[in-house]
PDB file of C-alpha atoms in Angstrom:
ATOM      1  CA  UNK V   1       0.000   0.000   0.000  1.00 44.00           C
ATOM      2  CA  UNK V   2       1.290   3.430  -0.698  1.00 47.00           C
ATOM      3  CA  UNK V   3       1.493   4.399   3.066  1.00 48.00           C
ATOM      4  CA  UNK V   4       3.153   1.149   4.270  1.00 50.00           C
ATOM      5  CA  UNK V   5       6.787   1.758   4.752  1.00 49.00           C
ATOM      6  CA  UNK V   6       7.150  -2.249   4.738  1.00 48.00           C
ATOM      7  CA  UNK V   7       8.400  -1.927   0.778  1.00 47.00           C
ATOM      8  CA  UNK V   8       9.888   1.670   0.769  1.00 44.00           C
ATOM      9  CA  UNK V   9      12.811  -0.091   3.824  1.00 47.00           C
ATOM     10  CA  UNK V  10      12.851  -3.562   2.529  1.00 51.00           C
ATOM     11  CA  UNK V  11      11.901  -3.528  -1.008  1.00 53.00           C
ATOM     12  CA  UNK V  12       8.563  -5.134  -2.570  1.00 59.00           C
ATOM     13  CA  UNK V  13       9.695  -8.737  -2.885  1.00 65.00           C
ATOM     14  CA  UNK V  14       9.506 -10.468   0.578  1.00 64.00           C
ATOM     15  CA  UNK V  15      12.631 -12.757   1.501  1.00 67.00           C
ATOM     16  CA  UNK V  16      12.455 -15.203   4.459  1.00 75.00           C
ATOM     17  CA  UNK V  17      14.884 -17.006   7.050  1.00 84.00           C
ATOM     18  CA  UNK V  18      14.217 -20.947   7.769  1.00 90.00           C
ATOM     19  CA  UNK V  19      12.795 -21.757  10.542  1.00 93.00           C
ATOM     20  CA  UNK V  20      16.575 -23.274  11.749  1.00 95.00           C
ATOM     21  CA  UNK V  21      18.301 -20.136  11.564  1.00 95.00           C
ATOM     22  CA  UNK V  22      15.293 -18.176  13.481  1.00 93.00           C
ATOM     23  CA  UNK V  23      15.913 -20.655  16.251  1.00 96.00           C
ATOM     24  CA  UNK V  24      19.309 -20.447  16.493  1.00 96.00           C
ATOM     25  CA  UNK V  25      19.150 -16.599  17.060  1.00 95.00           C
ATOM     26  CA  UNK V  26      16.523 -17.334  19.269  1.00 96.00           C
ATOM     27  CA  UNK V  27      18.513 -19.181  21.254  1.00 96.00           C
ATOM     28  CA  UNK V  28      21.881 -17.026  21.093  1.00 97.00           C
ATOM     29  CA  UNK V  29      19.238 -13.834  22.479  1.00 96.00           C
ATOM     30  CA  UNK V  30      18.322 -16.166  25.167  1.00 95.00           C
ATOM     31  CA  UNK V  31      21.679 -17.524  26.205  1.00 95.00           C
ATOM     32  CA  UNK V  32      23.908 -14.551  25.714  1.00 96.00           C
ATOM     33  CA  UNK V  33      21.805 -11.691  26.683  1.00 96.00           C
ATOM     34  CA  UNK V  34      18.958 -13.847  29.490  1.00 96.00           C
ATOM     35  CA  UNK V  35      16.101 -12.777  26.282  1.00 96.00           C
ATOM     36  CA  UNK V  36      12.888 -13.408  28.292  1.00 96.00           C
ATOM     37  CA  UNK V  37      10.617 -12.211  24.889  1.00 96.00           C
ATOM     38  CA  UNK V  38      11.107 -10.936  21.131  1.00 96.00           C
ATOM     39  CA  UNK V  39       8.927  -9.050  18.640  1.00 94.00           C
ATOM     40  CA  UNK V  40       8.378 -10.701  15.092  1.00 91.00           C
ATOM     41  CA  UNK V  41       8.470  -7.000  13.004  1.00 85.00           C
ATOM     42  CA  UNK V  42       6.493  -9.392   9.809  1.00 81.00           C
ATOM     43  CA  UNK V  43       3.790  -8.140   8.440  1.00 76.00           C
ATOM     44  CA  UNK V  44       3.662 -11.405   6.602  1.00 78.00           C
ATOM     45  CA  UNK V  45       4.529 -13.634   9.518  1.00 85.00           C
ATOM     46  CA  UNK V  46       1.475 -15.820   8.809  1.00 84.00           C
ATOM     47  CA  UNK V  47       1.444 -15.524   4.950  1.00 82.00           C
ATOM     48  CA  UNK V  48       2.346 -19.239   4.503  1.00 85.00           C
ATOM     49  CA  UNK V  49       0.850 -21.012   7.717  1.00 89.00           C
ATOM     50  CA  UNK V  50       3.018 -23.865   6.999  1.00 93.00           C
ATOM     51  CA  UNK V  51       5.948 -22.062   7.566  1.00 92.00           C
ATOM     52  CA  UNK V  52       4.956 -20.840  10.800  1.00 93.00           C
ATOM     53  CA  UNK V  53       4.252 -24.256  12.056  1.00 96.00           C
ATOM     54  CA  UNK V  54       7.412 -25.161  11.188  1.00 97.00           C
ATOM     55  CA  UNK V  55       8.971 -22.137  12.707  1.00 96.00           C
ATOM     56  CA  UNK V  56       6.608 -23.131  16.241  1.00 97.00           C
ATOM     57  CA  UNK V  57       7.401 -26.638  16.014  1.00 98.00           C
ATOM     58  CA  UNK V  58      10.917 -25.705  16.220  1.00 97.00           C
ATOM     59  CA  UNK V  59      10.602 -23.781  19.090  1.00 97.00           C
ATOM     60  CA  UNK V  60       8.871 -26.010  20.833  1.00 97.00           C
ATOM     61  CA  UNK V  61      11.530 -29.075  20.108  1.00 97.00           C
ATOM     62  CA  UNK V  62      14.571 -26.623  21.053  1.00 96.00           C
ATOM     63  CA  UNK V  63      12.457 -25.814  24.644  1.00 95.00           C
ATOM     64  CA  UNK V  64      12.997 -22.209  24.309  1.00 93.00           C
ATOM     65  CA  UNK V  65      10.906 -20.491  27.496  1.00 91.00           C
ATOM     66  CA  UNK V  66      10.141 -17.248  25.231  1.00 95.00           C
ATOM     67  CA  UNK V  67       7.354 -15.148  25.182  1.00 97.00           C
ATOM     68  CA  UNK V  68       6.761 -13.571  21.783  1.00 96.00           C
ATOM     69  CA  UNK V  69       4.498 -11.365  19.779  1.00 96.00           C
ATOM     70  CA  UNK V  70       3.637 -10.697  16.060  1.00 95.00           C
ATOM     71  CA  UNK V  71       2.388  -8.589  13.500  1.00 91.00           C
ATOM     72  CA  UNK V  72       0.539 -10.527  11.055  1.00 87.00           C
ATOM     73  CA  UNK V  73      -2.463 -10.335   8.467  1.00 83.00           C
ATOM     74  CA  UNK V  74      -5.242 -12.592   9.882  1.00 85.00           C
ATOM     75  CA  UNK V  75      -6.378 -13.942   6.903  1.00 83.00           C
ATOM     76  CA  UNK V  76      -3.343 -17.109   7.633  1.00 84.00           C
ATOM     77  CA  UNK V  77      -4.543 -17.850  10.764  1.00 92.00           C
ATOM     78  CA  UNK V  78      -6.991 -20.636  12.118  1.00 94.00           C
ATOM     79  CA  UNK V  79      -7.915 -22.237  15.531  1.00 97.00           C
ATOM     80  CA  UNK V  80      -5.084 -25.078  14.598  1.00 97.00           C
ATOM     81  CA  UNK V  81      -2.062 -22.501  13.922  1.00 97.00           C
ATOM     82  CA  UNK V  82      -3.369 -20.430  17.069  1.00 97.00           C
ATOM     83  CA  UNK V  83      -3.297 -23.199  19.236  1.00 98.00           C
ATOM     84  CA  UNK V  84       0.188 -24.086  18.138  1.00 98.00           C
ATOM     85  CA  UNK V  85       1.646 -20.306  18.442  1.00 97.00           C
ATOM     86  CA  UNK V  86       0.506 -20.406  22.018  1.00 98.00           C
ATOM     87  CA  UNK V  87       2.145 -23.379  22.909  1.00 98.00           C
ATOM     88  CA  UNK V  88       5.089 -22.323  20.901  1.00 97.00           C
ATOM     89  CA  UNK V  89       5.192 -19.012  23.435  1.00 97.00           C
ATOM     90  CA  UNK V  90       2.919 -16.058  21.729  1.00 98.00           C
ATOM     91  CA  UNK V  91       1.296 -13.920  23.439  1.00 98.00           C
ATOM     92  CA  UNK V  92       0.191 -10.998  21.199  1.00 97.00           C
ATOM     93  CA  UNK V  93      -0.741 -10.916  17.927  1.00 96.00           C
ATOM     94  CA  UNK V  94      -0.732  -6.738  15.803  1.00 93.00           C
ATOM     95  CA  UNK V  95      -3.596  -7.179  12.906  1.00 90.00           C
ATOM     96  CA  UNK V  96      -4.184  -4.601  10.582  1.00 82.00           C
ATOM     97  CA  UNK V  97      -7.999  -4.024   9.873  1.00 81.00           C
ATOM     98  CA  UNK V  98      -7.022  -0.014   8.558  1.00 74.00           C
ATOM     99  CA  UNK V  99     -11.026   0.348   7.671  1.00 65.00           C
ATOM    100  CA  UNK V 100     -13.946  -1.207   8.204  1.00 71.00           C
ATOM    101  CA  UNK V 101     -15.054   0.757   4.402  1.00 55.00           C
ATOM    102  CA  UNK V 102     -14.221  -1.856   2.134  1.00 63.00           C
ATOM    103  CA  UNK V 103     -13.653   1.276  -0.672  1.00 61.00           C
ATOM    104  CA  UNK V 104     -10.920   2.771   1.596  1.00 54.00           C
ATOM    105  CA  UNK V 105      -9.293  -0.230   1.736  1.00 54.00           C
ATOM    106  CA  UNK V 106      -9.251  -1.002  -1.974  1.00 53.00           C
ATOM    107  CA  UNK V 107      -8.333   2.340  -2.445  1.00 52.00           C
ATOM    108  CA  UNK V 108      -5.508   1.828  -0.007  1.00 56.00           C
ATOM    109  CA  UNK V 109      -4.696  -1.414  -2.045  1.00 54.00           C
ATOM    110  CA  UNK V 110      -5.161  -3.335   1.486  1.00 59.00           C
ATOM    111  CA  UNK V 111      -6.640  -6.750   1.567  1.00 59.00           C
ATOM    112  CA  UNK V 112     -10.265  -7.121   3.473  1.00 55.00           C
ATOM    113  CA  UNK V 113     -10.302  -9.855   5.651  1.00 61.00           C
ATOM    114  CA  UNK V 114     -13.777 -11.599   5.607  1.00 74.00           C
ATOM    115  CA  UNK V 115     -15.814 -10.390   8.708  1.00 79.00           C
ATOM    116  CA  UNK V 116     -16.324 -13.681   9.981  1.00 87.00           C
ATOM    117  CA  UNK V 117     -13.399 -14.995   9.972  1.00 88.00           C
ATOM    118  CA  UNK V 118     -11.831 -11.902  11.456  1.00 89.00           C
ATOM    119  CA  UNK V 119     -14.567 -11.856  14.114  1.00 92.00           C
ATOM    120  CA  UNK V 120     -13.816 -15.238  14.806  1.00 94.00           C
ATOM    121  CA  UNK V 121      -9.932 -15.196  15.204  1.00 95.00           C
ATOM    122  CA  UNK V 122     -10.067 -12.659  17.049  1.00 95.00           C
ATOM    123  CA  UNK V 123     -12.573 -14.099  19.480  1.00 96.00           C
ATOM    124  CA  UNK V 124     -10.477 -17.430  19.581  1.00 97.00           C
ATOM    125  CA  UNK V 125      -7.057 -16.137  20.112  1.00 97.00           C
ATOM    126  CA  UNK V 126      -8.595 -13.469  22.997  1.00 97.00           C
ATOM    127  CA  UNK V 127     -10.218 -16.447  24.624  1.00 97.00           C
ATOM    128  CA  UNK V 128      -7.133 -18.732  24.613  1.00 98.00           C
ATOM    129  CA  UNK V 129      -4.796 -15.606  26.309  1.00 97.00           C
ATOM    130  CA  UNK V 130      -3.395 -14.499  23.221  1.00 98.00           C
ATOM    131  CA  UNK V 131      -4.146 -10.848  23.041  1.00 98.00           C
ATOM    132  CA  UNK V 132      -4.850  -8.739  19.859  1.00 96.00           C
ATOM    133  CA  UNK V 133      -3.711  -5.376  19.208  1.00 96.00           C
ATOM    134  CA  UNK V 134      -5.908  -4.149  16.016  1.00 93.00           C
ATOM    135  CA  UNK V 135      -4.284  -1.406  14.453  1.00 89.00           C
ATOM    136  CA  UNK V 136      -6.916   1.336  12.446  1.00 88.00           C
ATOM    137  CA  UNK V 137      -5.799   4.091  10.226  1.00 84.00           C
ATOM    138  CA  UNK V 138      -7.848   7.276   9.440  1.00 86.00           C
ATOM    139  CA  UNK V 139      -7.633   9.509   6.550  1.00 82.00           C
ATOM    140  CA  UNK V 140      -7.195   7.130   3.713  1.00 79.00           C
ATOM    141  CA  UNK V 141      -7.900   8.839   0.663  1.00 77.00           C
ATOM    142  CA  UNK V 142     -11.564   7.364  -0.038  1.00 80.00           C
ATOM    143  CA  UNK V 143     -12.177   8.396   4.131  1.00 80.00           C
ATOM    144  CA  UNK V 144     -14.867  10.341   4.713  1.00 86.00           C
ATOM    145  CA  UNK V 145     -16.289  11.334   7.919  1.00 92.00           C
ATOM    146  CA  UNK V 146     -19.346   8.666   8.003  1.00 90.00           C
ATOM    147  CA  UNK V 147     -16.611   5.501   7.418  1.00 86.00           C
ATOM    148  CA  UNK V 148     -14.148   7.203  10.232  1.00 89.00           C
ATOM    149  CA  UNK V 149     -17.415   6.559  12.553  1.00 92.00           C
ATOM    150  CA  UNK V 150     -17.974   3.195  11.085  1.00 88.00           C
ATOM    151  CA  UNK V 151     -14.609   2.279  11.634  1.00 88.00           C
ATOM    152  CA  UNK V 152     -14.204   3.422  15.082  1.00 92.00           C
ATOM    153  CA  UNK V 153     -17.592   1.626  15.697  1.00 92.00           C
ATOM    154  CA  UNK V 154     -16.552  -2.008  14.718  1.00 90.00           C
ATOM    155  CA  UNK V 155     -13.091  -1.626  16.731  1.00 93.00           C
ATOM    156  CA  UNK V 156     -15.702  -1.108  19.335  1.00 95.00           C
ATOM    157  CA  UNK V 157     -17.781  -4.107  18.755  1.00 93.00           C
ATOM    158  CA  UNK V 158     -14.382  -6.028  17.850  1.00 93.00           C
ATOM    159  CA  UNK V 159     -13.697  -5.123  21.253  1.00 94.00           C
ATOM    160  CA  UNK V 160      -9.799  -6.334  21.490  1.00 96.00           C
ATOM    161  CA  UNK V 161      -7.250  -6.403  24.202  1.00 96.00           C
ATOM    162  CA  UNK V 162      -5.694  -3.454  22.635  1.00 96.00           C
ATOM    163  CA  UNK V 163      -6.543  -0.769  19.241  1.00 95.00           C
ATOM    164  CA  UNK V 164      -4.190   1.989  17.886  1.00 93.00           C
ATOM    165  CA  UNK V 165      -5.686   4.470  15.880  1.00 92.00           C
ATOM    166  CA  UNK V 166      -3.325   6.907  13.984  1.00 88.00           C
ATOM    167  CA  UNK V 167      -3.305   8.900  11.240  1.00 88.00           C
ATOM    168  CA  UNK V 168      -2.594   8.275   7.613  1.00 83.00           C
ATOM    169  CA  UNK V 169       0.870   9.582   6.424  1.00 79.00           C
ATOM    170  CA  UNK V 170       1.581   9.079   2.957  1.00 69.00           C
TER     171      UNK V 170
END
């Protein structure tokens, strides 16, 4: 999206790490500097939910004793890959919903998540302790007054652990 700094800092084609070499820093943070949690700064974390399996099966096997957190697009997750994250140690989960006005977020060039299955993950992962931090962003170009209410209304009814609104800066 053209406010997303994501592919302005790291470029437009995504690269990733194997699930391995994740665990092996993992471990170096926790031996050499007593790491008790880590952030996950992905916005595509989730994009292939067999990778992140992989990656939570691995820490798991290695018996790391990490808490970690996320930022991920919900539209990878389920009540299987939840379930295994909190096992594997998360705790929080970032989603972006950006708009409830599904012509903001095409405008925006952000995917819409399908209400029930939002609803639903987020419901899941807030009843197994995992919290969710839903992050909303006003002033999109299509934004109008009426879908800044809407929006601020579902985060609302959404109701989750934690919400950041900000402004739009292109």
């Amino acid at each position: 999206a053209y406010y997303c700094a994501y592919p302005i800092i790291g470029g437009k084609k995504t690269t990733h790490r194997t699930a391995d070499n994740m665990v092996e820093e993992l471990l170096h943070l926790k031996q050499e500097y007593n790491a008790k949690a880590v952030l996950f700064r992905d916005p595509t974390f989730s994009l292939n939910p067999k990778t992140t399996a992989e990656l939570c099966n691995k820490i798991i096997e290695a018996g790391l004793d990490l808490k970690w957190a996320v930022e991920t697009h919900p539209q990878g997750l389920d009540y299987e890959l939840l379930d295994l994250m909190k096992e594997a140690g998360v705790v929080a989960i970032t989603i972006g919903i950006e708009s409830r006005n599904s012509q903001v977020l095409t405008s925006s060039e952000r995917k819409d998540t399908e209400e029930n299955h939002l609803k639903k993950i987020i419901k899941y992962s807030e009843s197994i302790g995992i919290s969710i931090m839903a992050g909303y962003i006003f002033g999109q170009m299509e934004d109008t007054k009426e879908s800044i209410k809407s929006t601020i209304q579902y985060a609302k009814e959404l109701n989750t652990s934690f919400a950041q609104f900000v402004i739009s800066t292109p």
